[in-house]
Amino acid sequence: MATPATAQTTPAPAPSVTSPDGRVTVTMGTSADTQPTYTLAVAGRTLITPSPLGLEFERYAKLANGLAVASVDRRAGEDRYTLPAGKVSSVAERYSEITVHYAEPTDQRRRLDIVVRAYDTGIAIRYRVPAQPNVKALRIANELTQFAFAGDYACTGLNLGSFGTSHEGEYDPVRASAIRPHNLYELPLVCETGPGAPTIAIAEAAVENWPAMYLTGTETGATGVAAKLARRPDDPDIAVKIDVGTGGIQSPWRVVMVGTTPGSLIENTLLTSLNPPAQGDFAWVKPGKTAWDWWSGPILASVPDAGTNDATIRGYIDFAAAQKLPYMMVDEGWYVNAGGGAMLKPGADPLTVVPAVNLPAMVEYGRQRGVGLIVWVHWKLLDADMDRILAQYERWGLKGIKVDFMNRDDQEMIGFYHRIAAATAKHHLLLDLHGATHPWGMTRTWPNYVTQEGVLGAEYNKWTKRITARHNITLAYTRMLAGPMDYTPGGFRNCSPEAFRITATAPEVQTTRGAGLAMYVVYESPLASVADSPDAYRGASGVDFLAAVPATWDETRFLSGELGEHIAVARRSGDRWYVGAMTDAARTVTVPLSLLKAGRYTATRWQDGTSPTDVTRDQVPVTARDTLTLTLARTGGGVAILEPAR
């Protein structure tokens, strides 16, 4: 008698999703303690080993362990959109997506969906808690999201160390194994995974109804990083307080950008792609450069008592008009009881202008010269009376606002970011956020939200020696990956690091004039500040480039460089290409011009001269078959404009 065949149950294959080009794969799995995990591989090489996912509620309750896969949905899509302001004017990138529906087999039967997208340039993961009878409101203490590295990666990051900061600091090298649970690393964290292997950057996108994410070391000591959400000031035991409602809730996207080199990540557009599209007409949004009265002192030789007054503002407007800058920014001090830094002075009133300033008259003076005014305002005043204040600014004819000193990125403050972006759009005002967290691609949803700080920028030259050439170069490989940064370049009192002296009025910079020009190409900011006094630019070498360089781009290409050492970037506006290069040590940068179309071009170069303030200018004929060289001094830089020969 034949023995009956033994029935065997074959486990269902782990859900996985692969990018359209077949190189990037995310495989879902389950840990030994039945927690959902994911693994990331690029071209067959595992970069992130099985890493846990899930949500943690207050008092250590979790929605993670014991979850079983109920079903998997699959779809493919394409992000296709235009950007009125940014590093590219249009984007079209495809993705593959799975939604893994999990459910608890216990009596609670709670459900959690995990959505995973694979692009050719990285991955994105988010949580969804669907509406369900036994879940009404959530008090989330943290995410259980981790990024377990396959090796001891060489990372570069900014360890802020605490919540509630202005996100201004240096991005320093750190081995993955040295990142501790008490650290709080800013996004993005950039990690080189090995010689000849991809580089990754951990970031986030579409942050709404949620706090910002930081990264810490893992509690288990495993090599990698774990999510840590900013806490609510009103309820520090939790990070998210939210009603599930009838439509459910979803987290921001947790993003791993993937590039062949650290520099290639500069071209990545995942963060804007993962944000919702803009709704409404934003044709009125005009990117451009702005004169600025604060950084230099202000000082103006033609005004004996330069400061926040009509004569000074007129002087800066005249300079902006002469340089073809569309904006002039009036910083703090223009309204009653302004100032005091982050502390709001009693009686501060952003609708009552100080006697020394006739704001309507200054707006009209600028309008006649093609220069719009942007004004500074403390965020707390806007938070208290947003629509009334912004409606008045629109009636006055202002073109934008610079909002300052939020210094938070908890759930409530993220809500403020969204409210101020929507309100300024309603009143046709550009928005520049200072004292802010990192960007997360919201410029796609609100194109009027043109730039933000969250960067250790040029203002620190006024009181520290921290703004070195190496720091400036590193920013392009790290902070800038998250989005536009209002670094406020333009300091024309250039000197060597040895000769640099700290002074709050007429401040100096410890990099060359060529490096200062290069920032307008290397750095992304659709509202780029020309920070120094008009006096500093009068008759100065290189000022002609400041008038010519755009503030927004049709295309961006990384050309060459090494993180912290040097960088060369090319950006296109129309039929012109602009090249910017910055370096720490003296070097000659040679870049191929294969990005050009067929035909003859003229390359106009501005290169370092014999002194930090000296720039040499020349022109050479080039074609797509040629290379372009830029000779850079120590802590120096150079720029070029490539345009069709006329």
PDB file of C-alpha atoms in Angstrom, residues 26-139:
ATOM      1  CA  VAL A  26      12.864  46.602  -1.691  1.00  0.00           C
ATOM      2  CA  THR A  27      11.936  43.256  -0.153  1.00  0.00           C
ATOM      3  CA  MET A  28       9.504  43.097   2.732  1.00  0.00           C
ATOM      4  CA  GLY A  29       9.884  40.468   5.439  1.00  0.00           C
ATOM      5  CA  THR A  30       9.229  39.597   9.065  1.00  0.00           C
ATOM      6  CA  SER A  31      11.691  39.636  11.943  1.00  0.00           C
ATOM      7  CA  ALA A  32      12.128  36.858  14.491  1.00  0.00           C
ATOM      8  CA  ASP A  33       9.670  38.632  16.777  1.00  0.00           C
ATOM      9  CA  THR A  34       7.111  38.967  13.955  1.00  0.00           C
ATOM     10  CA  GLN A  35       7.701  42.625  13.154  1.00  0.00           C
ATOM     11  CA  PRO A  36       7.538  43.892   9.542  1.00  0.00           C
ATOM     12  CA  THR A  37      10.933  44.553   7.966  1.00  0.00           C
ATOM     13  CA  TYR A  38      12.312  45.805   4.674  1.00  0.00           C
ATOM     14  CA  THR A  39      15.589  45.264   2.825  1.00  0.00           C
ATOM     15  CA  LEU A  40      17.107  47.539   0.171  1.00  0.00           C
ATOM     16  CA  ALA A  41      19.352  46.238  -2.591  1.00  0.00           C
ATOM     17  CA  VAL A  42      20.843  48.171  -5.506  1.00  0.00           C
ATOM     18  CA  ALA A  43      22.127  46.250  -8.533  1.00  0.00           C
ATOM     19  CA  GLY A  44      22.102  43.084  -6.446  1.00  0.00           C
ATOM     20  CA  ARG A  45      24.102  44.621  -3.610  1.00  0.00           C
ATOM     21  CA  THR A  46      22.352  44.834  -0.225  1.00  0.00           C
ATOM     22  CA  LEU A  47      22.722  48.319   1.232  1.00  0.00           C
ATOM     23  CA  ILE A  48      20.120  48.135   4.005  1.00  0.00           C
ATOM     24  CA  THR A  49      19.685  44.781   5.719  1.00  0.00           C
ATOM     25  CA  PRO A  50      16.326  43.679   7.217  1.00  0.00           C
ATOM     26  CA  SER A  51      15.170  46.738   9.167  1.00  0.00           C
ATOM     27  CA  PRO A  52      12.121  46.950  11.420  1.00  0.00           C
ATOM     28  CA  LEU A  53       9.034  49.019  10.715  1.00  0.00           C
ATOM     29  CA  GLY A  54       6.041  49.948  12.835  1.00  0.00           C
ATOM     30  CA  LEU A  55       4.528  52.517  15.188  1.00  0.00           C
ATOM     31  CA  GLU A  56       5.013  52.940  18.920  1.00  0.00           C
ATOM     32  CA  PHE A  57       2.324  54.522  21.086  1.00  0.00           C
ATOM     33  CA  GLU A  58       2.626  56.014  24.559  1.00  0.00           C
ATOM     34  CA  ARG A  59       3.454  53.650  27.408  1.00  0.00           C
ATOM     35  CA  TYR A  60       5.352  51.433  24.924  1.00  0.00           C
ATOM     36  CA  ALA A  61       2.318  49.960  23.172  1.00  0.00           C
ATOM     37  CA  LYS A  62       3.111  49.054  19.572  1.00  0.00           C
ATOM     38  CA  LEU A  63       1.513  48.400  16.247  1.00  0.00           C
ATOM     39  CA  ALA A  64       4.271  46.209  14.877  1.00  0.00           C
ATOM     40  CA  ASN A  65       4.816  42.774  16.418  1.00  0.00           C
ATOM     41  CA  GLY A  66       2.410  40.034  15.468  1.00  0.00           C
ATOM     42  CA  LEU A  67       1.266  41.656  12.243  1.00  0.00           C
ATOM     43  CA  ALA A  68       0.474  39.297   9.394  1.00  0.00           C
ATOM     44  CA  VAL A  69       0.226  40.122   5.700  1.00  0.00           C
ATOM     45  CA  ALA A  70      -3.436  40.159   4.678  1.00  0.00           C
ATOM     46  CA  SER A  71      -2.966  41.227   1.056  1.00  0.00           C
ATOM     47  CA  VAL A  72      -0.691  43.159  -1.272  1.00  0.00           C
ATOM     48  CA  ASP A  73      -1.684  45.759  -3.851  1.00  0.00           C
ATOM     49  CA  ARG A  74       0.605  46.659  -6.737  1.00  0.00           C
ATOM     50  CA  ARG A  75       0.670  49.559  -9.105  1.00  0.00           C
ATOM     51  CA  ALA A  76       3.013  51.632 -11.250  1.00  0.00           C
ATOM     52  CA  GLY A  77       3.003  55.380 -11.656  1.00  0.00           C
ATOM     53  CA  GLU A  78       4.856  58.407 -12.865  1.00  0.00           C
ATOM     54  CA  ASP A  79       5.516  61.749 -11.233  1.00  0.00           C
ATOM     55  CA  ARG A  80       5.242  64.318 -14.018  1.00  0.00           C
ATOM     56  CA  TYR A  81       5.119  67.992 -13.113  1.00  0.00           C
ATOM     57  CA  THR A  82       6.664  71.422 -13.575  1.00  0.00           C
ATOM     58  CA  LEU A  83       8.293  73.665 -10.983  1.00  0.00           C
ATOM     59  CA  PRO A  84       8.097  77.459 -11.283  1.00  0.00           C
ATOM     60  CA  ALA A  85      11.210  77.663  -9.115  1.00  0.00           C
ATOM     61  CA  GLY A  86      13.893  75.125  -8.315  1.00  0.00           C
ATOM     62  CA  LYS A  87      16.813  73.118  -9.645  1.00  0.00           C
ATOM     63  CA  VAL A  88      14.799  71.813 -12.612  1.00  0.00           C
ATOM     64  CA  SER A  89      11.783  73.178 -14.449  1.00  0.00           C
ATOM     65  CA  SER A  90      10.135  69.834 -15.168  1.00  0.00           C
ATOM     66  CA  VAL A  91      10.249  66.325 -13.747  1.00  0.00           C
ATOM     67  CA  ALA A  92       9.138  62.976 -15.150  1.00  0.00           C
ATOM     68  CA  GLU A  93      10.153  59.918 -13.144  1.00  0.00           C
ATOM     69  CA  ARG A  94       8.496  56.537 -12.955  1.00  0.00           C
ATOM     70  CA  TYR A  95       8.065  54.305  -9.945  1.00  0.00           C
ATOM     71  CA  SER A  96       6.727  50.930  -8.920  1.00  0.00           C
ATOM     72  CA  GLU A  97       4.656  50.667  -5.734  1.00  0.00           C
ATOM     73  CA  ILE A  98       3.302  48.051  -3.391  1.00  0.00           C
ATOM     74  CA  THR A  99       0.947  48.511  -0.476  1.00  0.00           C
ATOM     75  CA  VAL A 100       1.274  45.711   2.042  1.00  0.00           C
ATOM     76  CA  HIS A 101      -1.877  45.395   4.160  1.00  0.00           C
ATOM     77  CA  TYR A 102      -1.128  44.010   7.622  1.00  0.00           C
ATOM     78  CA  ALA A 103      -3.595  42.878  10.281  1.00  0.00           C
ATOM     79  CA  GLU A 104      -3.274  41.539  13.808  1.00  0.00           C
ATOM     80  CA  PRO A 105      -4.480  37.956  14.242  1.00  0.00           C
ATOM     81  CA  THR A 106      -5.476  38.777  17.829  1.00  0.00           C
ATOM     82  CA  ASP A 107      -8.864  39.939  19.020  1.00  0.00           C
ATOM     83  CA  GLN A 108      -7.946  43.575  18.395  1.00  0.00           C
ATOM     84  CA  ARG A 109      -7.580  42.973  14.656  1.00  0.00           C
ATOM     85  CA  ARG A 110      -5.898  46.348  14.207  1.00  0.00           C
ATOM     86  CA  ARG A 111      -4.703  47.096  10.697  1.00  0.00           C
ATOM     87  CA  LEU A 112      -1.624  48.854   9.343  1.00  0.00           C
ATOM     88  CA  ASP A 113      -0.673  49.486   5.723  1.00  0.00           C
ATOM     89  CA  ILE A 114       2.913  50.021   4.608  1.00  0.00           C
ATOM     90  CA  VAL A 115       3.367  51.684   1.224  1.00  0.00           C
ATOM     91  CA  VAL A 116       6.679  51.175  -0.582  1.00  0.00           C
ATOM     92  CA  ARG A 117       7.811  52.905  -3.750  1.00  0.00           C
ATOM     93  CA  ALA A 118      10.897  52.072  -5.784  1.00  0.00           C
ATOM     94  CA  TYR A 119      12.281  54.709  -8.137  1.00  0.00           C
ATOM     95  CA  ASP A 120      15.400  54.483 -10.266  1.00  0.00           C
ATOM     96  CA  THR A 121      16.942  57.016  -7.867  1.00  0.00           C
ATOM     97  CA  GLY A 122      15.817  55.674  -4.492  1.00  0.00           C
ATOM     98  CA  ILE A 123      12.961  54.383  -2.374  1.00  0.00           C
ATOM     99  CA  ALA A 124      10.207  55.789  -0.192  1.00  0.00           C
ATOM    100  CA  ILE A 125       8.211  54.129   2.599  1.00  0.00           C
ATOM    101  CA  ARG A 126       5.211  55.451   4.521  1.00  0.00           C
ATOM    102  CA  TYR A 127       2.687  54.158   7.046  1.00  0.00           C
ATOM    103  CA  ARG A 128      -1.071  54.310   6.659  1.00  0.00           C
ATOM    104  CA  VAL A 129      -3.515  53.560   9.440  1.00  0.00           C
ATOM    105  CA  PRO A 130      -6.838  52.974   7.697  1.00  0.00           C
ATOM    106  CA  ALA A 131     -10.126  53.887   9.327  1.00  0.00           C
ATOM    107  CA  GLN A 132     -11.247  50.976  11.525  1.00  0.00           C
ATOM    108  CA  PRO A 133     -13.888  50.525  14.212  1.00  0.00           C
ATOM    109  CA  ASN A 134     -11.544  49.971  17.148  1.00  0.00           C
ATOM    110  CA  VAL A 135      -9.105  52.829  16.417  1.00  0.00           C
ATOM    111  CA  LYS A 136     -10.402  56.377  16.847  1.00  0.00           C
ATOM    112  CA  ALA A 137      -7.427  58.524  17.839  1.00  0.00           C
ATOM    113  CA  LEU A 138      -3.701  57.847  18.050  1.00  0.00           C
ATOM    114  CA  ARG A 139      -1.076  59.125  20.452  1.00  0.00           C
TER     115      ARG A 139
END
